[in-house]
PDB file of C-alpha atoms in Angstrom:
ATOM      1  CA  UNK J   1      26.374  -3.115  -4.025  1.00  0.00           C
ATOM      2  CA  UNK J   2      23.642  -5.768  -4.332  1.00  0.00           C
ATOM      3  CA  UNK J   3      21.916  -4.507  -1.555  1.00  0.00           C
ATOM      4  CA  UNK J   4      21.673  -0.902  -2.802  1.00  0.00           C
ATOM      5  CA  UNK J   5      20.270  -2.629  -6.297  1.00  0.00           C
ATOM      6  CA  UNK J   6      17.657  -4.432  -4.210  1.00  0.00           C
ATOM      7  CA  UNK J   7      16.572  -1.551  -2.270  1.00  0.00           C
ATOM      8  CA  UNK J   8      16.403   0.481  -5.243  1.00  0.00           C
ATOM      9  CA  UNK J   9      14.214  -1.959  -6.893  1.00  0.00           C
ATOM     10  CA  UNK J  10      12.110  -2.081  -3.767  1.00  0.00           C
ATOM     11  CA  UNK J  11      11.730   1.746  -3.748  1.00  0.00           C
ATOM     12  CA  UNK J  12      10.917   1.887  -7.593  1.00  0.00           C
ATOM     13  CA  UNK J  13       8.356  -0.823  -7.450  1.00  0.00           C
ATOM     14  CA  UNK J  14       6.939   0.895  -4.557  1.00  0.00           C
ATOM     15  CA  UNK J  15       6.853   4.260  -6.428  1.00  0.00           C
ATOM     16  CA  UNK J  16       5.317   2.576  -9.518  1.00  0.00           C
ATOM     17  CA  UNK J  17       2.363   1.073  -7.433  1.00  0.00           C
ATOM     18  CA  UNK J  18       1.634   4.444  -5.518  1.00  0.00           C
ATOM     19  CA  UNK J  19       1.809   5.977  -8.981  1.00  0.00           C
ATOM     20  CA  UNK J  20      -0.602   3.394 -10.604  1.00  0.00           C
ATOM     21  CA  UNK J  21      -2.834   3.756  -7.732  1.00  0.00           C
ATOM     22  CA  UNK J  22      -3.173   7.496  -7.894  1.00  0.00           C
ATOM     23  CA  UNK J  23      -3.484   7.505 -11.684  1.00  0.00           C
ATOM     24  CA  UNK J  24      -6.690   9.131 -12.994  1.00  0.00           C
ATOM     25  CA  UNK J  25      -9.204   6.836 -14.178  1.00  0.00           C
ATOM     26  CA  UNK J  26      -9.419   6.447 -17.836  1.00  0.00           C
ATOM     27  CA  UNK J  27     -12.108   6.552 -20.038  1.00  0.00           C
ATOM     28  CA  UNK J  28     -13.216   3.293 -21.726  1.00  0.00           C
ATOM     29  CA  UNK J  29     -10.830   0.214 -21.013  1.00  0.00           C
ATOM     30  CA  UNK J  30      -8.338   0.215 -18.461  1.00  0.00           C
ATOM     31  CA  UNK J  31      -5.916  -2.222 -20.010  1.00  0.00           C
ATOM     32  CA  UNK J  32      -4.002  -2.982 -23.180  1.00  0.00           C
ATOM     33  CA  UNK J  33      -6.297  -5.482 -24.626  1.00  0.00           C
ATOM     34  CA  UNK J  34      -9.676  -6.017 -25.281  1.00  0.00           C
ATOM     35  CA  UNK J  35     -11.823  -7.528 -22.770  1.00  0.00           C
ATOM     36  CA  UNK J  36     -14.432  -8.808 -25.172  1.00  0.00           C
ATOM     37  CA  UNK J  37     -11.534 -10.913 -26.340  1.00  0.00           C
ATOM     38  CA  UNK J  38     -10.220 -12.185 -22.701  1.00  0.00           C
ATOM     39  CA  UNK J  39      -9.776 -15.919 -23.302  1.00  0.00           C
ATOM     40  CA  UNK J  40      -7.493 -16.549 -19.999  1.00  0.00           C
ATOM     41  CA  UNK J  41      -8.535 -16.501 -16.061  1.00  0.00           C
ATOM     42  CA  UNK J  42      -5.459 -13.896 -16.111  1.00  0.00           C
ATOM     43  CA  UNK J  43      -6.954 -11.584 -18.526  1.00  0.00           C
ATOM     44  CA  UNK J  44     -10.702 -11.990 -17.133  1.00  0.00           C
ATOM     45  CA  UNK J  45      -9.085 -10.799 -13.759  1.00  0.00           C
ATOM     46  CA  UNK J  46      -7.222  -7.601 -15.264  1.00  0.00           C
ATOM     47  CA  UNK J  47     -10.439  -6.767 -16.845  1.00  0.00           C
ATOM     48  CA  UNK J  48     -12.369  -7.342 -13.803  1.00  0.00           C
ATOM     49  CA  UNK J  49     -10.028  -5.221 -11.817  1.00  0.00           C
ATOM     50  CA  UNK J  50      -9.201  -1.215 -12.465  1.00  0.00           C
ATOM     51  CA  UNK J  51      -6.066  -1.396 -10.682  1.00  0.00           C
ATOM     52  CA  UNK J  52      -4.815  -4.596 -12.309  1.00  0.00           C
ATOM     53  CA  UNK J  53      -5.735  -2.933 -15.588  1.00  0.00           C
ATOM     54  CA  UNK J  54      -4.073   0.235 -14.955  1.00  0.00           C
ATOM     55  CA  UNK J  55      -0.941  -1.835 -14.250  1.00  0.00           C
ATOM     56  CA  UNK J  56      -1.327  -3.585 -17.591  1.00  0.00           C
ATOM     57  CA  UNK J  57      -1.492  -0.223 -19.179  1.00  0.00           C
ATOM     58  CA  UNK J  58       1.753   1.350 -17.343  1.00  0.00           C
ATOM     59  CA  UNK J  59       3.411  -2.074 -18.404  1.00  0.00           C
ATOM     60  CA  UNK J  60       2.772  -1.492 -21.956  1.00  0.00           C
ATOM     61  CA  UNK J  61       3.819   2.033 -21.468  1.00  0.00           C
ATOM     62  CA  UNK J  62       7.151   1.361 -20.376  1.00  0.00           C
ATOM     63  CA  UNK J  63       7.921  -1.805 -22.617  1.00  0.00           C
ATOM     64  CA  UNK J  64       7.016   0.657 -25.594  1.00  0.00           C
ATOM     65  CA  UNK J  65       9.289   3.286 -24.160  1.00  0.00           C
ATOM     66  CA  UNK J  66      12.044   0.898 -23.762  1.00  0.00           C
ATOM     67  CA  UNK J  67      11.666  -0.934 -27.158  1.00  0.00           C
ATOM     68  CA  UNK J  68      11.708   2.775 -28.787  1.00  0.00           C
ATOM     69  CA  UNK J  69      15.567   3.077 -27.721  1.00  0.00           C
ATOM     70  CA  UNK J  70      16.626  -0.088 -28.770  1.00  0.00           C
ATOM     71  CA  UNK J  71      18.344  -1.708 -32.109  1.00  0.00           C
ATOM     72  CA  UNK J  72      16.809  -4.308 -33.633  1.00  0.00           C
ATOM     73  CA  UNK J  73      18.875  -7.049 -31.834  1.00  0.00           C
ATOM     74  CA  UNK J  74      17.791  -5.555 -28.479  1.00  0.00           C
ATOM     75  CA  UNK J  75      14.519  -5.279 -29.388  1.00  0.00           C
ATOM     76  CA  UNK J  76      14.537  -9.232 -30.584  1.00  0.00           C
ATOM     77  CA  UNK J  77      15.893  -9.809 -27.276  1.00  0.00           C
ATOM     78  CA  UNK J  78      13.018  -7.679 -25.354  1.00  0.00           C
ATOM     79  CA  UNK J  79      10.096  -9.481 -27.455  1.00  0.00           C
ATOM     80  CA  UNK J  80      11.497 -12.777 -26.290  1.00  0.00           C
ATOM     81  CA  UNK J  81      11.833 -11.719 -22.518  1.00  0.00           C
ATOM     82  CA  UNK J  82       8.148 -10.220 -22.935  1.00  0.00           C
ATOM     83  CA  UNK J  83       7.085 -13.749 -24.037  1.00  0.00           C
ATOM     84  CA  UNK J  84       8.719 -15.347 -21.366  1.00  0.00           C
ATOM     85  CA  UNK J  85       7.093 -12.750 -18.955  1.00  0.00           C
ATOM     86  CA  UNK J  86       3.692 -13.123 -20.079  1.00  0.00           C
ATOM     87  CA  UNK J  87       3.918 -16.910 -19.802  1.00  0.00           C
ATOM     88  CA  UNK J  88       4.791 -16.363 -15.991  1.00  0.00           C
ATOM     89  CA  UNK J  89       2.280 -14.074 -15.426  1.00  0.00           C
ATOM     90  CA  UNK J  90      -0.321 -16.236 -16.789  1.00  0.00           C
ATOM     91  CA  UNK J  91       0.651 -18.857 -14.158  1.00  0.00           C
ATOM     92  CA  UNK J  92      -1.348 -16.634 -11.553  1.00  0.00           C
ATOM     93  CA  UNK J  93      -4.411 -17.313 -13.005  1.00  0.00           C
ATOM     94  CA  UNK J  94      -6.881 -14.954 -11.398  1.00  0.00           C
ATOM     95  CA  UNK J  95      -4.950 -14.288  -8.160  1.00  0.00           C
ATOM     96  CA  UNK J  96      -4.953 -10.694  -7.708  1.00  0.00           C
ATOM     97  CA  UNK J  97      -2.081 -10.814  -5.480  1.00  0.00           C
ATOM     98  CA  UNK J  98       0.144 -12.740  -7.875  1.00  0.00           C
ATOM     99  CA  UNK J  99      -0.688 -10.541 -10.630  1.00  0.00           C
ATOM    100  CA  UNK J 100      -0.079  -7.191  -8.797  1.00  0.00           C
ATOM    101  CA  UNK J 101       3.311  -8.504  -7.685  1.00  0.00           C
ATOM    102  CA  UNK J 102       4.152  -9.634 -11.429  1.00  0.00           C
ATOM    103  CA  UNK J 103       3.337  -6.390 -13.023  1.00  0.00           C
ATOM    104  CA  UNK J 104       5.234  -4.434 -10.340  1.00  0.00           C
ATOM    105  CA  UNK J 105       8.394  -6.331 -10.891  1.00  0.00           C
ATOM    106  CA  UNK J 106       8.203  -6.155 -14.439  1.00  0.00           C
ATOM    107  CA  UNK J 107       7.455  -2.479 -14.872  1.00  0.00           C
ATOM    108  CA  UNK J 108      10.357  -1.839 -12.501  1.00  0.00           C
ATOM    109  CA  UNK J 109      12.627  -4.340 -14.736  1.00  0.00           C
ATOM    110  CA  UNK J 110      11.508  -2.160 -17.741  1.00  0.00           C
ATOM    111  CA  UNK J 111      12.529   0.791 -16.102  1.00  0.00           C
ATOM    112  CA  UNK J 112      15.846  -0.266 -15.041  1.00  0.00           C
ATOM    113  CA  UNK J 113      16.530  -1.936 -18.540  1.00  0.00           C
ATOM    114  CA  UNK J 114      15.893   1.269 -20.089  1.00  0.00           C
ATOM    115  CA  UNK J 115      18.245   3.152 -17.435  1.00  0.00           C
ATOM    116  CA  UNK J 116      20.926   0.549 -18.046  1.00  0.00           C
ATOM    117  CA  UNK J 117      20.960   1.556 -21.803  1.00  0.00           C
ATOM    118  CA  UNK J 118      21.875   5.100 -20.939  1.00  0.00           C
TER     119      UNK J 118
END
């Protein structure tokens, strides 16, 4: 069973990357925050790379979808988990490959978390 879950996670992460890569370019900003106020090397890297910006937008969309089906206690847990993940993501600095992996894993985790609620 753990092997199936791992394989399922790998397939899901690959699908997420493919969908983000094929997404139509978005007008204006391609990330969930204003690049004018980017303060970290991680934020600057996301602003400089459209693919990372699209991953950021997809992660936020999945986060909001999950949050919308949670009760208050679950939302508090999700918020703390997101803070932990942001600290982990920020350890990547401006390393594109690291950021891509972090975003792909986070998107997959949020999708799986939502599926587990049903």
